[in-house]
């Protein structure tokens, strides 16, 4: 029996809900393996015959159309997850993405992000279903990948803006540092609690004092277009799927404000018009991409708003309403 690094708990293994589908997908797995190099093909066959790995594959093939497709499409990577463990497999997937999205063709970056998303989701799902990871590890891995994807997309967009003559970046080799463009993660991403189908909730900000705008329009126009570009990079469906759906509606007054706001405008809103549910939402907020130092300064400035020294009766009623 071949050794596998994925820790599989027998009592956690799912039973196939659709035996006929399971048989069809196992046949596709075998057929796909034949197209791979001999070592990978042999490993795939051994996994199918393994007493625990085979049951895990059968349970997924007979229960989850999404994971069934990933297992067949990403068969070599799936073999890596079983043989080297989910941590090592995810490390490989992230290493292939590289450290920065700057300088890459946009189409190539979009494809690489989508392939990495598939592989991370597959590795996490295998570790989760096998009982090898607990909930914190599952949500943490998905959240970490989301942060990595956001940083890659942001560095790509900042570098492209400098190349187009719109921005002068203080650190071109590290486009995000000191750029003045800030992405604040809210909700599940802010708390590191993403699940498989979560949107990512973001607030996009720019600091006029830090951003060195050199274009012909306005600094707001530059960062609004950059935010739209970020959504397109991550959310547009291509032949390779999509990375994440992006929700910008937790920004201040979303019905009447642009997708990217200045730091000063956001601070003024929260200090003068911010509502109690927005105060509660800010508890999970954290800088996730872009100028992380400027993001930390923004959240530090909001601390007196988020953590009020005193509560009036209206605020207490709001808190009870939110909890209900």
C-alpha positions as semicolon CSV with decimal commas, in nm:
position;residue;x (nm);y (nm);z (nm)
1;X;0,000;0,000;0,000
2;X;0,157;0,334;-0,104
3;X;0,217;0,595;0,163
4;X;0,016;0,915;0,148
5;X;0,076;1,240;0,335
6;X;-0,291;1,342;0,349
7;X;-0,426;1,239;0,689
8;X;-0,759;1,065;0,620
9;X;-0,995;0,990;0,908
10;X;-1,201;0,684;0,821
11;X;-1,507;0,793;1,020
12;X;-1,520;1,123;0,827
13;X;-1,531;0,972;0,480
14;X;-1,846;1,055;0,278
15;X;-2,058;0,791;0,113
16;X;-2,135;0,839;-0,256
17;X;-2,486;0,978;-0,292
18;X;-2,504;0,881;-0,661
19;X;-2,329;0,544;-0,723
20;X;-2,380;0,561;-1,099
21;X;-2,218;0,902;-1,119
22;X;-1,935;0,774;-0,900
23;X;-1,862;0,494;-1,148
24;X;-1,866;0,734;-1,443
25;X;-1,626;0,973;-1,273
26;X;-1,392;0,695;-1,161
27;X;-1,374;0,585;-1,524
28;X;-1,295;0,943;-1,629
29;X;-1,025;0,961;-1,358
30;X;-0,864;0,644;-1,499
31;X;-0,892;0,769;-1,856
32;X;-0,741;1,107;-1,760
33;X;-0,455;0,934;-1,579
34;X;-0,356;0,746;-1,896
35;X;-0,280;1,079;-2,062
36;X;-0,028;1,170;-1,791
37;X;0,336;1,066;-1,754
38;X;0,386;0,713;-1,627
39;X;0,471;0,813;-1,269
40;X;0,155;1,026;-1,232
41;X;-0,063;0,761;-1,400
42;X;0,067;0,491;-1,166
43;X;0,014;0,714;-0,861
44;X;-0,344;0,789;-0,970
45;X;-0,418;0,417;-1,003
46;X;-0,264;0,346;-0,662
47;X;-0,479;0,616;-0,502
48;X;-0,791;0,463;-0,653
49;X;-0,698;0,127;-0,501
50;X;-0,586;0,267;-0,165
51;X;-0,835;0,164;0,113
52;X;-0,881;0,519;0,243
53;X;-0,784;0,742;-0,050
54;X;-1,001;0,528;-0,281
55;X;-1,301;0,570;-0,051
56;X;-1,243;0,946;-0,034
57;X;-1,229;0,969;-0,413
58;X;-1,540;0,753;-0,450
59;X;-1,732;0,962;-0,197
60;X;-1,644;1,287;-0,374
61;X;-1,708;1,149;-0,724
62;X;-2,050;1,029;-0,613
63;X;-2,150;1,340;-0,421
64;X;-1,994;1,663;-0,552
65;X;-2,011;1,757;-0,922
66;X;-1,782;2,055;-0,861
67;X;-1,508;1,861;-0,686
68;X;-1,548;1,569;-0,928
69;X;-1,467;1,802;-1,215
70;X;-1,167;1,948;-1,033
71;X;-1,030;1,607;-0,943
72;X;-1,030;1,499;-1,307
73;X;-0,922;1,833;-1,453
74;X;-0,645;1,883;-1,197
75;X;-0,547;1,517;-1,159
76;X;-0,169;1,576;-1,131
77;X;-0,228;1,837;-0,861
78;X;-0,473;1,609;-0,679
79;X;-0,204;1,339;-0,674
80;X;0,032;1,595;-0,521
81;X;-0,219;1,672;-0,244
82;X;-0,245;1,304;-0,152
83;X;0,127;1,229;-0,176
84;X;0,275;1,550;-0,025
85;X;-0,010;1,686;0,187
86;X;-0,235;1,990;0,140
87;X;0,009;2,241;0,290
88;X;0,288;2,147;0,049
89;X;0,049;2,134;-0,248
90;X;-0,092;2,479;-0,173
91;X;0,261;2,608;-0,126
92;X;0,346;2,486;-0,476
93;X;0,037;2,649;-0,624
94;X;0,120;2,982;-0,460
95;X;0,487;2,960;-0,558
96;X;0,384;2,923;-0,921
97;X;0,187;3,248;-0,889
98;X;0,501;3,437;-0,793
99;X;0,537;3,730;-0,555
100;X;0,404;4,014;-0,769
101;X;0,156;4,070;-1,049
102;X;0,357;4,362;-1,187
103;X;0,478;4,333;-1,545
104;X;0,260;4,037;-1,643
105;X;0,017;4,046;-1,936
106;X;-0,331;4,084;-1,793
107;X;-0,471;3,777;-1,968
108;X;-0,188;3,564;-1,829
109;X;-0,241;3,693;-1,474
110;X;-0,616;3,628;-1,495
111;X;-0,554;3,270;-1,609
112;X;-0,289;3,203;-1,344
113;X;-0,514;3,335;-1,068
114;X;-0,804;3,118;-1,180
115;X;-0,593;2,803;-1,203
116;X;-0,449;2,873;-0,857
117;X;-0,799;2,928;-0,721
118;X;-0,910;2,587;-0,853
119;X;-0,610;2,414;-0,703
120;X;-0,633;2,582;-0,364
121;X;-1,005;2,501;-0,346
122;X;-0,934;2,137;-0,434
123;X;-0,655;2,100;-0,177
124;X;-0,861;2,264;0,096
125;X;-1,167;2,053;0,013
126;X;-0,967;1,729;0,023
127;X;-0,815;1,823;0,360
128;X;-1,156;1,927;0,490
129;X;-1,345;1,620;0,370
130;X;-1,073;1,384;0,487
131;X;-1,090;1,534;0,836
132;X;-0,725;1,641;0,817
133;X;-0,803;2,010;0,877
134;X;-1,032;2,180;1,123
135;X;-1,258;2,474;1,040
136;X;-1,001;2,739;1,129
137;X;-0,747;2,584;0,890
138;X;-1,002;2,563;0,609
139;X;-1,125;2,921;0,635
140;X;-0,775;3,049;0,703
141;X;-0,632;2,889;0,388
142;X;-0,912;3,028;0,172
143;X;-0,870;3,373;0,327
144;X;-0,492;3,366;0,281
145;X;-0,533;3,284;-0,086
146;X;-0,784;3,567;-0,129
147;X;-0,533;3,809;0,020
148;X;-0,260;3,681;-0,210
149;X;-0,486;3,717;-0,516
150;X;-0,580;4,071;-0,417
151;X;-0,217;4,173;-0,372
152;X;-0,118;4,027;-0,709
153;X;-0,404;4,202;-0,886
154;X;-0,335;4,531;-0,707
155;X;0,037;4,531;-0,784
156;X;-0,044;4,459;-1,150
157;X;-0,289;4,751;-1,171
158;X;-0,056;4,995;-0,994
159;X;0,236;4,904;-1,221
160;X;0,011;4,944;-1,526
161;X;-0,100;5,288;-1,403
162;X;0,262;5,398;-1,369
163;X;0,344;5,267;-1,716
164;X;0,048;5,466;-1,853
165;X;0,183;5,784;-1,691
166;X;-0,092;5,817;-1,431
167;X;0,103;5,738;-1,115
168;X;0,458;5,778;-0,993
169;X;0,517;5,490;-0,755
170;X;0,771;5,547;-0,475
171;X;0,881;5,182;-0,494
172;X;0,835;5,050;-0,850
173;X;0,991;4,716;-0,752
174;X;0,715;4,680;-0,490
175;X;0,422;4,872;-0,643
176;X;0,188;4,850;-0,343
177;X;0,428;4,999;-0,087
178;X;0,361;5,368;-0,035
179;X;0,118;5,381;-0,330
180;X;-0,166;5,541;-0,134
181;X;-0,415;5,285;-0,271
182;X;-0,577;5,087;0,010
183;X;-0,799;4,780;0,012
184;X;-0,975;4,714;0,343
185;X;-1,114;4,363;0,389
186;X;-1,451;4,344;0,561
187;X;-1,679;4,065;0,677
188;X;-1,554;3,708;0,645
189;X;-1,235;3,804;0,463
190;X;-1,153;4,066;0,725
191;X;-1,190;3,805;0,997
192;X;-1,007;3,533;0,802
193;X;-1,325;3,326;0,785
194;X;-1,392;3,282;0,413
195;X;-1,586;2,973;0,310
196;X;-1,592;2,808;-0,031
197;X;-1,866;3,026;-0,179
198;X;-1,800;3,356;-0,001
199;X;-1,789;3,688;-0,180
200;X;-1,505;3,912;-0,070
201;X;-1,624;4,238;0,085
202;X;-1,387;4,530;0,024
203;X;-1,363;4,902;0,081
204;X;-1,130;5,073;-0,170
205;X;-0,964;5,395;-0,053
206;X;-0,691;5,628;-0,172
207;X;-0,480;5,873;0,025
208;X;-0,435;6,197;-0,170
209;X;-0,127;6,289;0,032
210;X;0,052;5,963;-0,044
211;X;-0,060;5,894;-0,402
212;X;0,159;6,071;-0,660
213;X;-0,089;6,130;-0,941
214;X;0,066;6,243;-1,270
215;X;-0,225;6,190;-1,510
216;X;-0,443;6,434;-1,700
217;X;-0,774;6,371;-1,525
218;X;-0,819;6,344;-1,148
219;X;-0,675;6,121;-0,880
220;X;-1,028;5,999;-0,802
221;X;-1,085;5,898;-1,163
222;X;-0,757;5,704;-1,158
223;X;-0,843;5,499;-0,849
224;X;-1,207;5,446;-0,946
225;X;-1,090;5,291;-1,275
226;X;-0,832;5,088;-1,084
227;X;-1,105;4,953;-0,856
228;X;-1,320;4,858;-1,154
229;X;-1,014;4,687;-1,302
230;X;-0,961;4,491;-0,980
231;X;-1,320;4,364;-0,986
232;X;-1,281;4,261;-1,351
233;X;-0,954;4,077;-1,285
234;X;-1,106;3,869;-1,008
235;X;-1,473;3,839;-1,096
236;X;-1,504;3,809;-1,474
237;X;-1,580;3,455;-1,588
238;X;-1,340;3,316;-1,846
239;X;-1,280;2,968;-1,982
240;X;-1,086;2,906;-1,660
241;X;-1,371;3,022;-1,431
242;X;-1,341;3,313;-1,190
243;X;-1,143;3,388;-0,874
244;X;-1,386;3,563;-0,635
245;X;-1,700;3,767;-0,656
246;X;-1,626;4,115;-0,520
247;X;-1,874;4,320;-0,316
248;X;-1,800;4,690;-0,264
249;X;-2,131;4,777;-0,098
250;X;-1,994;4,803;0,256
251;X;-1,822;5,131;0,170
252;X;-1,969;5,453;0,312
253;X;-2,306;5,538;0,155
254;X;-2,264;5,307;-0,147
255;X;-2,570;5,440;-0,329
256;X;-2,414;5,784;-0,372
257;X;-2,037;5,737;-0,353
258;X;-1,786;5,614;-0,615
259;X;-1,631;5,266;-0,581
260;X;-1,308;5,422;-0,446
261;X;-1,317;5,701;-0,186
262;X;-1,050;5,929;-0,048
263;X;-0,934;5,849;0,303
264;X;-1,044;6,194;0,418
265;X;-1,396;6,149;0,278
266;X;-1,431;5,810;0,447
267;X;-1,308;5,945;0,782
268;X;-1,549;6,239;0,761
269;X;-1,839;6,007;0,684
270;X;-1,774;5,767;0,971
271;X;-1,716;6,046;1,222
272;X;-2,027;6,244;1,126
273;X;-2,279;6,000;0,974
274;X;-2,158;5,647;1,051
275;X;-2,425;5,407;1,173
276;X;-2,399;5,148;1,446
277;X;-2,405;4,853;1,204
278;X;-2,109;5,013;1,022
279;X;-1,928;5,048;1,353
280;X;-1,988;4,679;1,420
281;X;-1,871;4,586;1,070
282;X;-1,545;4,775;1,125
283;X;-1,453;4,542;1,411
284;X;-1,351;4,279;1,151
285;X;-1,184;4,525;0,913
286;X;-0,816;4,488;0,820
287;X;-0,589;4,613;0,540
288;X;-0,551;4,329;0,291
289;X;-0,379;4,472;-0,016
290;X;-0,229;4,790;-0,155
291;X;-0,061;5,034;0,081
292;X;-0,088;4,830;0,402
293;X;0,078;5,096;0,618
294;X;-0,169;5,362;0,502
295;X;-0,453;5,117;0,565
296;X;-0,334;5,060;0,921
297;X;-0,321;5,438;0,975
298;X;-0,679;5,471;0,851
299;X;-0,810;5,204;1,087
300;X;-0,612;5,349;1,377
301;X;-0,774;5,687;1,310
302;X;-1,119;5,522;1,327
303;X;-1,061;5,352;1,664
304;X;-1,250;5,618;1,865
305;X;-1,544;5,578;1,624
306;X;-1,546;5,197;1,638
307;X;-1,486;5,171;2,014
308;X;-1,699;5,447;2,163
309;X;-1,632;5,545;2,523
310;X;-2,003;5,590;2,592
311;X;-2,327;5,451;2,448
312;X;-2,662;5,629;2,448
313;X;-2,993;5,446;2,464
314;X;-3,045;5,469;2,088
315;X;-2,708;5,300;2,027
316;X;-2,795;5,026;2,275
317;X;-3,125;4,964;2,095
318;X;-2,936;4,942;1,764
319;X;-2,695;4,688;1,909
320;X;-2,984;4,472;2,033
321;X;-3,145;4,501;1,687
322;X;-2,822;4,393;1,513
323;X;-2,789;4,093;1,746
324;X;-3,149;3,988;1,676
